[in-house]
XYZ file of C-alpha atoms in Angstrom:
607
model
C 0.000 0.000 0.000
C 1.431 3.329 -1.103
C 0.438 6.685 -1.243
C 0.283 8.883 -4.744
C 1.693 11.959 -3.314
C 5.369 13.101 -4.464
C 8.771 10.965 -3.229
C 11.365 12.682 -2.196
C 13.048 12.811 -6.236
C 9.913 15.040 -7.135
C 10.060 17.000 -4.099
C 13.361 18.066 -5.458
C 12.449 18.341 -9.164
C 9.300 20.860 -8.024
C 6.163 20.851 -5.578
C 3.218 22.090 -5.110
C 2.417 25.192 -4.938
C -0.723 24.831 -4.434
C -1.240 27.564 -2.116
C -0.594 29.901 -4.818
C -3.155 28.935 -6.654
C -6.065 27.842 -4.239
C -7.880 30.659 -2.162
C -8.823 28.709 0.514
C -5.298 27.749 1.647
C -3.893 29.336 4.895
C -0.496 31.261 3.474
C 2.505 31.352 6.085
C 2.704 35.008 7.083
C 5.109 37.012 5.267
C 8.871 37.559 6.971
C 10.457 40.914 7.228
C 11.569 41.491 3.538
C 15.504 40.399 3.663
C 15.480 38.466 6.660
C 16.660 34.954 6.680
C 13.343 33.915 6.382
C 12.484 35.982 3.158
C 15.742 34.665 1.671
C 14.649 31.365 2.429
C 10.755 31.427 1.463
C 12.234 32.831 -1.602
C 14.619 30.568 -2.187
C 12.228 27.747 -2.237
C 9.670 30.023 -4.833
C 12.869 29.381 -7.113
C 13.551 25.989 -6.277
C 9.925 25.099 -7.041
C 10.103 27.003 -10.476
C 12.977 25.351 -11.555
C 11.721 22.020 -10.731
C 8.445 22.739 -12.329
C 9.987 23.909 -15.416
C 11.642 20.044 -15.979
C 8.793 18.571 -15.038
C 5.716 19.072 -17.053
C 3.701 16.233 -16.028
C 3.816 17.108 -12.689
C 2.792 21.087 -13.751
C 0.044 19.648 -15.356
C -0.960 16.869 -12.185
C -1.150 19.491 -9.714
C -2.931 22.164 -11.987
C 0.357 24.158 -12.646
C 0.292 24.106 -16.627
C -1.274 27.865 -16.818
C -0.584 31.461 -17.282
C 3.275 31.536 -17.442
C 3.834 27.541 -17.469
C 0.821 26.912 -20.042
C 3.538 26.320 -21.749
C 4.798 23.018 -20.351
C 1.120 21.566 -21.398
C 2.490 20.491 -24.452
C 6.102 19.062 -22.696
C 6.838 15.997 -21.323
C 9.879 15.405 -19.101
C 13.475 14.712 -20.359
C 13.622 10.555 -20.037
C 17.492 10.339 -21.222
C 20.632 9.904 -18.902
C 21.179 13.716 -20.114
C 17.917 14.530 -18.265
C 19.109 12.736 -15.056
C 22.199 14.307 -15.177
C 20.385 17.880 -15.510
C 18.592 16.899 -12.625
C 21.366 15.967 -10.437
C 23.349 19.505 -11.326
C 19.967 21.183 -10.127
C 19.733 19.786 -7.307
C 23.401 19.964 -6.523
C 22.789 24.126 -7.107
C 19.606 23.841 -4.945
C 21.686 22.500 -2.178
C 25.037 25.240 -2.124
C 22.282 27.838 -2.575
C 20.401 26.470 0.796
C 23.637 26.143 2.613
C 24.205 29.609 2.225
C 21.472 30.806 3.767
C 22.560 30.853 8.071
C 20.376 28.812 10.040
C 20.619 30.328 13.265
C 19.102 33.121 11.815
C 16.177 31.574 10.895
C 13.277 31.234 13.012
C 12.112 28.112 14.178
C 9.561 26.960 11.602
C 12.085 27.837 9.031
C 14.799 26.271 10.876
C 12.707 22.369 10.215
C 11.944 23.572 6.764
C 15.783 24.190 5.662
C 16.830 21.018 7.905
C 13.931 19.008 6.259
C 14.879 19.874 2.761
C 18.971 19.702 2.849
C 18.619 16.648 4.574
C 17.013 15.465 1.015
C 19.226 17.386 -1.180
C 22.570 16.368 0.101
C 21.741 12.570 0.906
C 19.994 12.676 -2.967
C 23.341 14.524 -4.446
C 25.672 11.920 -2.539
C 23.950 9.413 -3.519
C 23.544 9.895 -7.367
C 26.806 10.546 -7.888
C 28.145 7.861 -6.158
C 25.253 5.414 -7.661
C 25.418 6.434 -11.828
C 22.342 4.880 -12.487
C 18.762 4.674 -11.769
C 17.235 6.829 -9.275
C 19.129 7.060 -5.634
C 16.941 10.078 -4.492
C 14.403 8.895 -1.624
C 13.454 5.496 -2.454
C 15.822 4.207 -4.424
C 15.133 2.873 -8.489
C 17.695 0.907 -9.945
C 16.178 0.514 -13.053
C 15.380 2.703 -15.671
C 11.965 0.301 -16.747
C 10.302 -1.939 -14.837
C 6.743 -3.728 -15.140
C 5.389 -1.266 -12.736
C 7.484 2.166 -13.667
C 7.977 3.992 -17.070
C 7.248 6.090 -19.977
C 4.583 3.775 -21.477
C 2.721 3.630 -17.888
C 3.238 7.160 -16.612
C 2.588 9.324 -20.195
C -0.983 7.966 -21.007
C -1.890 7.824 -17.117
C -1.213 11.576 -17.050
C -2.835 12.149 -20.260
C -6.258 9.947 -19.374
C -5.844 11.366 -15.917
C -4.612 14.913 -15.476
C -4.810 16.678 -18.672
C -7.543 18.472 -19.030
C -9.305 19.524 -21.755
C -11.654 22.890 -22.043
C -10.499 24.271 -25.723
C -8.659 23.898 -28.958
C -5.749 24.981 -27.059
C -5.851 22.115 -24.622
C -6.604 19.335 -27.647
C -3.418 20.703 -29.414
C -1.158 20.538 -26.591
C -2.454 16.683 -26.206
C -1.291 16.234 -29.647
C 2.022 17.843 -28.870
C 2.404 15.316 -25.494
C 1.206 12.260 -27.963
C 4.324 13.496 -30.660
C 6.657 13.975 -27.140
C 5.713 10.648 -26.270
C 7.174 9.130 -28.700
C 10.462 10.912 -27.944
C 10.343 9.998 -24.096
C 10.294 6.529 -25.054
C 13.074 6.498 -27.040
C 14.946 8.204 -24.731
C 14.142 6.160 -22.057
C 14.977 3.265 -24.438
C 18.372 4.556 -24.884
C 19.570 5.382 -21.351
C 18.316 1.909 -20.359
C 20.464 0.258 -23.278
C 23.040 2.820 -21.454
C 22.501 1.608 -18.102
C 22.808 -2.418 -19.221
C 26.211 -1.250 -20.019
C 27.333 -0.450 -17.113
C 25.780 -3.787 -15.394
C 22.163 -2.815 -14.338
C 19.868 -4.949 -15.951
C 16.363 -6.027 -14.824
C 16.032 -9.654 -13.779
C 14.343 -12.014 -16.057
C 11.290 -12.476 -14.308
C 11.010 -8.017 -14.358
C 11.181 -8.249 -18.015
C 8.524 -10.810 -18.578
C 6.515 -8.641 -16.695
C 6.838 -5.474 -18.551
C 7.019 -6.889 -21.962
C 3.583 -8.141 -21.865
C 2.417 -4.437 -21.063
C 4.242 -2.664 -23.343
C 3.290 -5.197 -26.272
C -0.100 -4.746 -25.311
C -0.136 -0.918 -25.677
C 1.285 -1.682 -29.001
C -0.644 -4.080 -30.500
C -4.011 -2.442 -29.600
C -5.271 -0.341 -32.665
C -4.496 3.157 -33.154
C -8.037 4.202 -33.339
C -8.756 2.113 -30.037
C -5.383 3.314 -28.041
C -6.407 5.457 -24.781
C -3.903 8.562 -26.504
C -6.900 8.546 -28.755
C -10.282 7.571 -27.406
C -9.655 9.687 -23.985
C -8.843 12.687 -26.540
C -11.908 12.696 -28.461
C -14.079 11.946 -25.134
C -12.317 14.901 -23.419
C -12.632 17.437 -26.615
C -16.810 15.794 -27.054
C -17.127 16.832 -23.680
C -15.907 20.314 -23.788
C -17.423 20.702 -26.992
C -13.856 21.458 -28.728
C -14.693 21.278 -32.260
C -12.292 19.224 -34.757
C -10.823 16.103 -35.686
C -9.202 15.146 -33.210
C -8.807 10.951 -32.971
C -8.167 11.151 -37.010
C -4.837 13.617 -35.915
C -4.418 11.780 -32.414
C -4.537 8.120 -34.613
C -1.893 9.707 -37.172
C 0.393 10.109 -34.085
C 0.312 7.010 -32.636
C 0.526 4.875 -36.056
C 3.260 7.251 -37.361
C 5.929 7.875 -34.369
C 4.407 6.343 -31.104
C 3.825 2.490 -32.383
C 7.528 2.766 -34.067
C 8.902 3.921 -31.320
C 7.401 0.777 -28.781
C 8.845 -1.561 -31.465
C 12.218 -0.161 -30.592
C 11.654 -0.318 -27.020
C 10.241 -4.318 -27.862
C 13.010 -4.881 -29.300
C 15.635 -3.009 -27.364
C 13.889 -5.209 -24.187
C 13.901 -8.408 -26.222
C 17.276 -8.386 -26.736
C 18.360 -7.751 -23.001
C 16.342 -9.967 -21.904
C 18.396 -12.791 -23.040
C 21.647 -11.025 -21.183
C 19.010 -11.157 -17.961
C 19.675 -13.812 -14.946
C 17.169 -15.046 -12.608
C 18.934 -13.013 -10.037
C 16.719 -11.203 -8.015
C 18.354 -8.770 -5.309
C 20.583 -5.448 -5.983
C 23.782 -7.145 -4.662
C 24.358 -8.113 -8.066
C 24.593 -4.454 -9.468
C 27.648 -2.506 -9.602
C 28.703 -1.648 -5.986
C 25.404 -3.636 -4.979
C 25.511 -3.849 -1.326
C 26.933 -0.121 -0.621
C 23.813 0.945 -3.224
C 21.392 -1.588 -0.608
C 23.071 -0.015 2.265
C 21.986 3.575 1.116
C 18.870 2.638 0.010
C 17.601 1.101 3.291
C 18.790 3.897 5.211
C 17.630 6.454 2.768
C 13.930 4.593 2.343
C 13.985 4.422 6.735
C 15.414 7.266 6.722
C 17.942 6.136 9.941
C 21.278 4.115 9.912
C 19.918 1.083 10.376
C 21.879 -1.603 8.509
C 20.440 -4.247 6.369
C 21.491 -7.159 8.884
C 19.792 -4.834 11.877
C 16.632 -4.693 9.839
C 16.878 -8.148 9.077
C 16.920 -9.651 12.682
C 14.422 -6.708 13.527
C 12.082 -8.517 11.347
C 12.556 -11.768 12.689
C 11.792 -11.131 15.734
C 8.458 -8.936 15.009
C 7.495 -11.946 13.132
C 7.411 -14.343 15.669
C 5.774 -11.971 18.416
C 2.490 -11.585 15.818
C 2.600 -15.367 14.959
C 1.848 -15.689 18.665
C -0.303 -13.052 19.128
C -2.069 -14.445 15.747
C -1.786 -18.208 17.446
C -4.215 -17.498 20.392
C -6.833 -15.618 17.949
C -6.621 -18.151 15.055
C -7.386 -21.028 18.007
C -10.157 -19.307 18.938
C -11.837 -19.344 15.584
C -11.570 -23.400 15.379
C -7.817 -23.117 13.342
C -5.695 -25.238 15.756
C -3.584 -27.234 13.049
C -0.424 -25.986 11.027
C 1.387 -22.664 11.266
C -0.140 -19.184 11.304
C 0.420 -18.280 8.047
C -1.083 -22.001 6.936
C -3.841 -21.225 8.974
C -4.618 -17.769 7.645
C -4.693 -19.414 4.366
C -7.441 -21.715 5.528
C -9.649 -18.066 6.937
C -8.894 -16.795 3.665
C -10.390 -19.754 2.034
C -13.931 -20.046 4.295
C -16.726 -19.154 1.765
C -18.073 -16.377 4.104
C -14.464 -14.598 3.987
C -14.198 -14.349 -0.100
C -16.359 -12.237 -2.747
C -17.195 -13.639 -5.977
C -14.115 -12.786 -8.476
C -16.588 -11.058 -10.428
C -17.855 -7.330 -11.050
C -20.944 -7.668 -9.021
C -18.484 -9.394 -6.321
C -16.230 -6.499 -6.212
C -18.638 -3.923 -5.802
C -20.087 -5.726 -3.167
C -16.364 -5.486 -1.946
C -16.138 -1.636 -2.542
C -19.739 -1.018 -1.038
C -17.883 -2.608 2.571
C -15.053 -0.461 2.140
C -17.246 2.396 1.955
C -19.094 1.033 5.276
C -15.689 0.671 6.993
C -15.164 4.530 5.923
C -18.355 5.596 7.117
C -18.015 3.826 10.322
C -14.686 5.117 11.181
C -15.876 8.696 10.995
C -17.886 9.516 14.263
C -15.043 7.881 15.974
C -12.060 10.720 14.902
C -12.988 13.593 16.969
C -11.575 11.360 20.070
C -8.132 11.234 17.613
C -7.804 14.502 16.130
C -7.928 18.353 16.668
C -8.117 19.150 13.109
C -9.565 17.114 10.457
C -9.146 17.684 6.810
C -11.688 19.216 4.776
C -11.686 17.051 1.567
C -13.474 13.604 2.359
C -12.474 10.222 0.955
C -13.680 8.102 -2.116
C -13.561 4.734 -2.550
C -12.786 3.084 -5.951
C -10.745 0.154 -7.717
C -7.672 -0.213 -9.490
C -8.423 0.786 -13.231
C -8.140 -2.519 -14.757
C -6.030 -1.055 -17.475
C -3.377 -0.746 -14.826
C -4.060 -3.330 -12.167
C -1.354 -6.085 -13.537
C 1.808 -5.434 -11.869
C 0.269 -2.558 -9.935
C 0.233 -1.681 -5.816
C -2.639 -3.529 -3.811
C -4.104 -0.004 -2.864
C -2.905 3.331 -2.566
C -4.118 7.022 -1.887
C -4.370 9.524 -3.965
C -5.030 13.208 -2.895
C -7.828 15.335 -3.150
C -7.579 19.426 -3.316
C -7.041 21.231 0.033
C -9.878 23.253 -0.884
C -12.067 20.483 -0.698
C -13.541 20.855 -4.233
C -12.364 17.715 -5.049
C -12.317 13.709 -2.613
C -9.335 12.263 -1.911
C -9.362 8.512 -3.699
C -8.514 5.216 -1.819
C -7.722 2.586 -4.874
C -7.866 -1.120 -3.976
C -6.726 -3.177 -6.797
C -9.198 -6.244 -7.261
C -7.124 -8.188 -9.663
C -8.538 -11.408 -7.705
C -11.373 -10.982 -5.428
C -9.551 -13.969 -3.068
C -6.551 -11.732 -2.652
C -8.850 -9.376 -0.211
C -10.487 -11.071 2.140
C -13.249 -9.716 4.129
C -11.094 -10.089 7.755
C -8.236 -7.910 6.044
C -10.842 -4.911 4.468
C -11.356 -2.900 7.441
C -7.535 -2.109 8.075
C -6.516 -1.835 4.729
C -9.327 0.985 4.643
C -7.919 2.516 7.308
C -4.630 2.587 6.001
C -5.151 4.132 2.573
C -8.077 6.430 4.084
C -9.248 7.217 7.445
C -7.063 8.014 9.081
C -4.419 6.918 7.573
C -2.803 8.751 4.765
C -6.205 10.305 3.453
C -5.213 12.299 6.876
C -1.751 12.548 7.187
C -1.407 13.735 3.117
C -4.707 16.588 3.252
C -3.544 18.019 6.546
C 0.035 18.674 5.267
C -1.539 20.087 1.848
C -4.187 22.438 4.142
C -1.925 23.236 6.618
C -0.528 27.132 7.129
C 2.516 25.739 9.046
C 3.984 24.616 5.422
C 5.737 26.319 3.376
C 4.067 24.913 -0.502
C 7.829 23.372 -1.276
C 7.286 20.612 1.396
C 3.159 20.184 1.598
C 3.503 16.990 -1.094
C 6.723 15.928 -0.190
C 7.057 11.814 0.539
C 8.835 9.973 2.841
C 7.540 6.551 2.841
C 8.608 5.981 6.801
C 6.902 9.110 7.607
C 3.816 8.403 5.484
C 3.602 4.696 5.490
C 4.595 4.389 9.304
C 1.771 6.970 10.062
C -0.669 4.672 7.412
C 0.308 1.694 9.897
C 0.054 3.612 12.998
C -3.289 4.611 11.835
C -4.409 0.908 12.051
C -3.328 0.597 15.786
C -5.448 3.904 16.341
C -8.435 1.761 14.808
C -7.832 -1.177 17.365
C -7.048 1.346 20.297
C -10.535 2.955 20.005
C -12.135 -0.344 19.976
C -13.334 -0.617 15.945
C -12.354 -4.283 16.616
C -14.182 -5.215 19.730
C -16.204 -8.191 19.537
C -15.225 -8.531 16.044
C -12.058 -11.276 16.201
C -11.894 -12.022 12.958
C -11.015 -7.978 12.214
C -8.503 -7.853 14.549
C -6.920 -10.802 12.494
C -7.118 -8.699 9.764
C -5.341 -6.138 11.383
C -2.477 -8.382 13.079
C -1.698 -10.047 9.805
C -1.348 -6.711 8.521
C 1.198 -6.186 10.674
C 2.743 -9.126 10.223
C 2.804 -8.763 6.659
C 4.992 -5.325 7.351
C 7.202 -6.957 9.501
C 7.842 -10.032 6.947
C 8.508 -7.394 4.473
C 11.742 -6.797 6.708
C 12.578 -10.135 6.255
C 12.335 -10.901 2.625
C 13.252 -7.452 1.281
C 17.158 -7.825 3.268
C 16.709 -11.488 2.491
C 16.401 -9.939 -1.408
C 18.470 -7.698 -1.550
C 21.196 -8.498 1.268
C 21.174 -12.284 1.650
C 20.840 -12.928 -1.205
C 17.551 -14.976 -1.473
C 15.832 -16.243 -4.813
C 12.163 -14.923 -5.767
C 11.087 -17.831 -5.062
C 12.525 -18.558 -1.575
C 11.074 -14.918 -0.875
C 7.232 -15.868 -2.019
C 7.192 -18.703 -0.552
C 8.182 -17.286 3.101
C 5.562 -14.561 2.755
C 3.212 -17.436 2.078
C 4.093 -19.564 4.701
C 4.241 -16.528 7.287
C 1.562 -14.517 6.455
C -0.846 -16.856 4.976
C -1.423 -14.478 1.321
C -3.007 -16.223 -1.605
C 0.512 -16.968 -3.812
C -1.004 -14.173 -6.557
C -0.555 -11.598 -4.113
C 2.529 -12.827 -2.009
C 4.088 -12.712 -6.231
C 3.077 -9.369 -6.663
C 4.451 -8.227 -4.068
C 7.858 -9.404 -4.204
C 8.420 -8.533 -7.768
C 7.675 -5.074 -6.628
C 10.648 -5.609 -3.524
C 12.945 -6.761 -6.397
C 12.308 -3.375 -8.147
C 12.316 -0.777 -5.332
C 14.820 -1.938 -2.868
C 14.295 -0.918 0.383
C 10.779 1.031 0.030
C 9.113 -1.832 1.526
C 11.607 -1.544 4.549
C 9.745 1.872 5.804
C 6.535 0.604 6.703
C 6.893 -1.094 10.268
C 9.833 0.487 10.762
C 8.239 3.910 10.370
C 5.106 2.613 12.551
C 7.493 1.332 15.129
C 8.981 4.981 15.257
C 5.544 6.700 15.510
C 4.614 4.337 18.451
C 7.730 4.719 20.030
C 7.180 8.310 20.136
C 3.788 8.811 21.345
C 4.892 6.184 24.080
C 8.136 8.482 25.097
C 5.873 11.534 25.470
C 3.097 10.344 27.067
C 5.387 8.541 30.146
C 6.851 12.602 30.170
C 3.672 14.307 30.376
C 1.356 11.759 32.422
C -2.362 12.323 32.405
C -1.609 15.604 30.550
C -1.123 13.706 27.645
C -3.642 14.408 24.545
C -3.298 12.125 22.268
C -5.298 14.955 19.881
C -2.544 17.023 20.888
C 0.290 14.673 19.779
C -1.518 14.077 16.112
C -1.172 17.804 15.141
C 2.278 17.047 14.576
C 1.040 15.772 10.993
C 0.199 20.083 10.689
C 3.993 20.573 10.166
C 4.146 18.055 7.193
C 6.242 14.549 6.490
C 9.768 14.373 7.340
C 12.492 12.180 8.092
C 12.198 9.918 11.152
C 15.119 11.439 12.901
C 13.967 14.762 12.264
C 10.080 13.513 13.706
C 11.702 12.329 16.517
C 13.463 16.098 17.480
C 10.234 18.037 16.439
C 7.959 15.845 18.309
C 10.298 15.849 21.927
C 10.254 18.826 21.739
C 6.779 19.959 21.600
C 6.621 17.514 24.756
């Protein structure tokens, strides 16, 4: 489960300024004009221009692509090594411009907002020039393509989803991106062929993923291809006059379908240079580039052996806690995880795999939502002001993609935050697992933790979308403890299964993730533990380690950013005794994400 908002790479390559654009956000009161604080604020304004200007998509996402940027609405991003490179020197700039600015002039809130954002410049600059390849900014990407990351998934996503459409304008700039996605895919094709030379090359299994999906974009007609059909629905329903799928059609015949046969065959031919091999170790400097990665995805220095053993021994503490539950359901034979399989299989725990089943499925998310409302005013001071949508995967996308994730709505509230489950297979979400996977992805889990960082006044717009998956995945995990603290699960066992195999399937990730990636283990060996521990249907466990052998570490910051966010709240409510406010403690989301050792400073001392 993941969250839509920006990783820390984006943060860097431009945010959201939303607030500059939406009325209804709170601005952070102007500093004395030349203070440290002005220089700063400032400083960031430019930051966030630059960044915007090299990334299009993400102008056009958050609703940037007008006035001076309309512009970038016909753009798309630079895809080649060159563009990485351009990135890097940026963000390099970004950094000796920041450092020059003295902290202890700064006030306070400005003080967390420099530390916040050199902490991801200069770990993202080390790291990328240490690292020549992929993505070692946040959580780290080793590959330029994978069967859940590129050009050919990203472009038409932001076309069918972000680009919007109101006149002839807007149609032509489509056209442009349609032409410019051609491009992007050839570069992207190149600095991959680029990349194999130096060593990084997707394991087998990776390519037979995203082969399939690229040959399926392909070899689905022109006239039928989403670059088209979403065009002339848009432009129908803004009543842009013109002929817009016979131009759109032209494009994709004459330079976009040419250019996937390159990429085919580019992938094609590295794939028979591709080992079953799943884990970074066998990249260039492999286990330094692990190293980073887990502490940069954890943001602490954790090691990958220290995460390891970590895991282990969370396992075995929710097996038993899972042990006395599962006996008290009638499950007394084989382990947990066999015995979770067996729940998972009971007829009265599965939905038909079929669309009436699933909505069935989404219409008891929705309940779980509903229900979990009344109960946040004993949780929270503020609440955000966008509510929270439920919906499915788009089955265009749901091979290869996330289980669920969140994606944001507008801090004005004019538009719902969005909690996708991806119903692939109906048995992969069983009904014991639905509430906390709800609570997760929505209330008041990162529905929460994303909307009150975009609303809030404490932010400066340069850090309201930024992404730290410890931050933002350990608060999605916390969340799920807050839903068994306030009693969601009493008299309801078979929930609060749900809810400790979610756990448990965090803390295995610790295990087969270092097991990847530092000991070395096969893809197989690493399915077939999350299977045995956690009791997943084999279709899901699959999923989900393909995505471990793509984004190394990522999976890492999950329970060991919930363990933080416990730890916390523990450590100040022993300090301030029955003064403690648990409402209190939770505004802390008002000054945005941020590393775990910076979260652990801010929150002491507010104590």
């Amino acid at each position: 489960m993941r969250t839509e908002t920006m990783n820390r790479r984006q943060l860097l390559a431009g945010t959201a300024a939303l607030a500059a654009t939406t009325p209804a956000i709170a601005q952070i009161a102007a500093p004395a004009a030349g203070s440290a604080d002005d220089r700063l604020l400032k400083l960031f304004e430019a930051m966030y221009a630059e960044g915007i200007a090299a990334s299009p998509e993400r102008a056009t996402t958050l609703g940037q692509d007008t006035g001076a940027n309309a512009g970038l609405k016909s753009q798309l991003s630079d895809y080649s090594r060159a563009g990485r490179d351009a990135d890097l020197a940026r963000a390099a700039s970004q950094l000796q411009r920041l450092q020059a600015i003295d902290r202890d002039a700064l006030t306070a809130p400005r003080q967390l907002d420099r530390d916040v954002v050199e902490y991801d410049l200069a770990r993202r600059v080390a790291n990328e020039r240490r690292f020549g390849f992929g993505s070692a900014g946040g959580n780290f990407s080793p590959y330029v393509l994978t069967h859940s990351d590129g050009a050919y998934r990203s472009v038409p996503s932001v076309l069918e989803n972000q680009h919007r459409i109101t006149n002839t304008t807007d149609a032509q700039a489509w056209l442009a991106r349609v032409a410019a996605f051609a491009t992007a895919l050839d570069q992207e094709t190149g600095r991959m062929q680029e990349e194999a030379a130096m060593g990084v090359v997707l394991p087998a299994f990776l390519f037979d993923l995203a082969l399939p999906q690229i040959t399926r974009l392909r070899t689905t007609p022109a006239a039928e291809n989403v670059l088209v059909t979403t065009l002339v629905r848009k432009a129908r329903a803004a009543h842009v006059e013109g002929d817009w799928a016979a131009q759109a059609t032209s494009l994709v015949e004459q330079r976009v379908f040419p250019a996937l046969d390159r990429q085919i065959a580019a992938l094609t031919a590295l794939r028979q240079t591709a080992t079953m091999d799943a884990g970074v170790w066998k990249l260039p400097e492999g286990a330094a580039y692990y190293d980073a990665a887990v502490k940069s995805s954890t943001t602490t220095n954790y090691s990958a052996e220290e995460v390891h053993q970590l895991g282990l021994a969370q396992v075995a503490d929710l097996s038993a806690q899972l042990d006395v539950l599962l006996k008290g359901q009638g499950l007394t034979q084989g382990t947990v995880g066999q015995r979770l399989v067996a729940l998972n299989e009971r007829p009265d725990q599965t939905y038909p795999n079929t669309d009436a089943g699933k909505e069935d499925l989404l219409i008891e998310l929705r309940g779980h939502v509903a229900a979990m409302y009344p109960r946040l005013d004993k949780l929270f001071i503020t609440q955000p002001r966008a509510k929270l949508d439920v919906s499915r995967v788009p089955v265009a996308i749901q091979e290869g993609g996330a289980g669920a994730y969140y994606s944001a709505g507008t801090p004005d509230g004019a538009r719902n935050g969005t909690y996708f489950i991806n119903l692939t297979d109906s048995f992969d979400r069983p009904r014991f697992g639905l509430p906390t996977v709800t609570f997760h992805e929505g209330v008041p889990g990162h529905h929460f933790q994303v909307m009150l960082a975009l609303e809030s006044p404490d932010v400066p717009p340069i850090r309201r979308r930024a992404g730290y998956s410890a931050y933002t995945e350990g608060w999605a995990l916390y969340a799920e403890t807050l839903a068994d603290e306030i009693g969601y699960y009493d008299g309801n066992p078979l929930g609060r299964i749900g809810y400790l195999q979610s756990l448990l399937f965090r803390a295995t990730r610790l295990v087969v993730d270092t097991g990847i990636h530092h000991k070395r283990w096969g893809k197989d060996q690493a399915i077939q533990y999350m299977v045995d521990t956690i009791g997943f249907a084999k279709g899901r466990a699959t999923r989900e380690i393909v995505r471990y052998c793509a984004s190394p570490g990522q999976a890492l910051s999950y329970k060991i950013g919930h363990t933080k966010w416990v730890e916390l709240r523990d450590r100040v409510k022993a300090k301030q005794g029955a003064a403690f406010d648990v409402r209190q403690f939770h505004e802390i989301l008002r000054l945005g994400a941020m590393p775990l050792v910076l979260l652990e400073r801010e929150v002491l001392r507010r104590a």
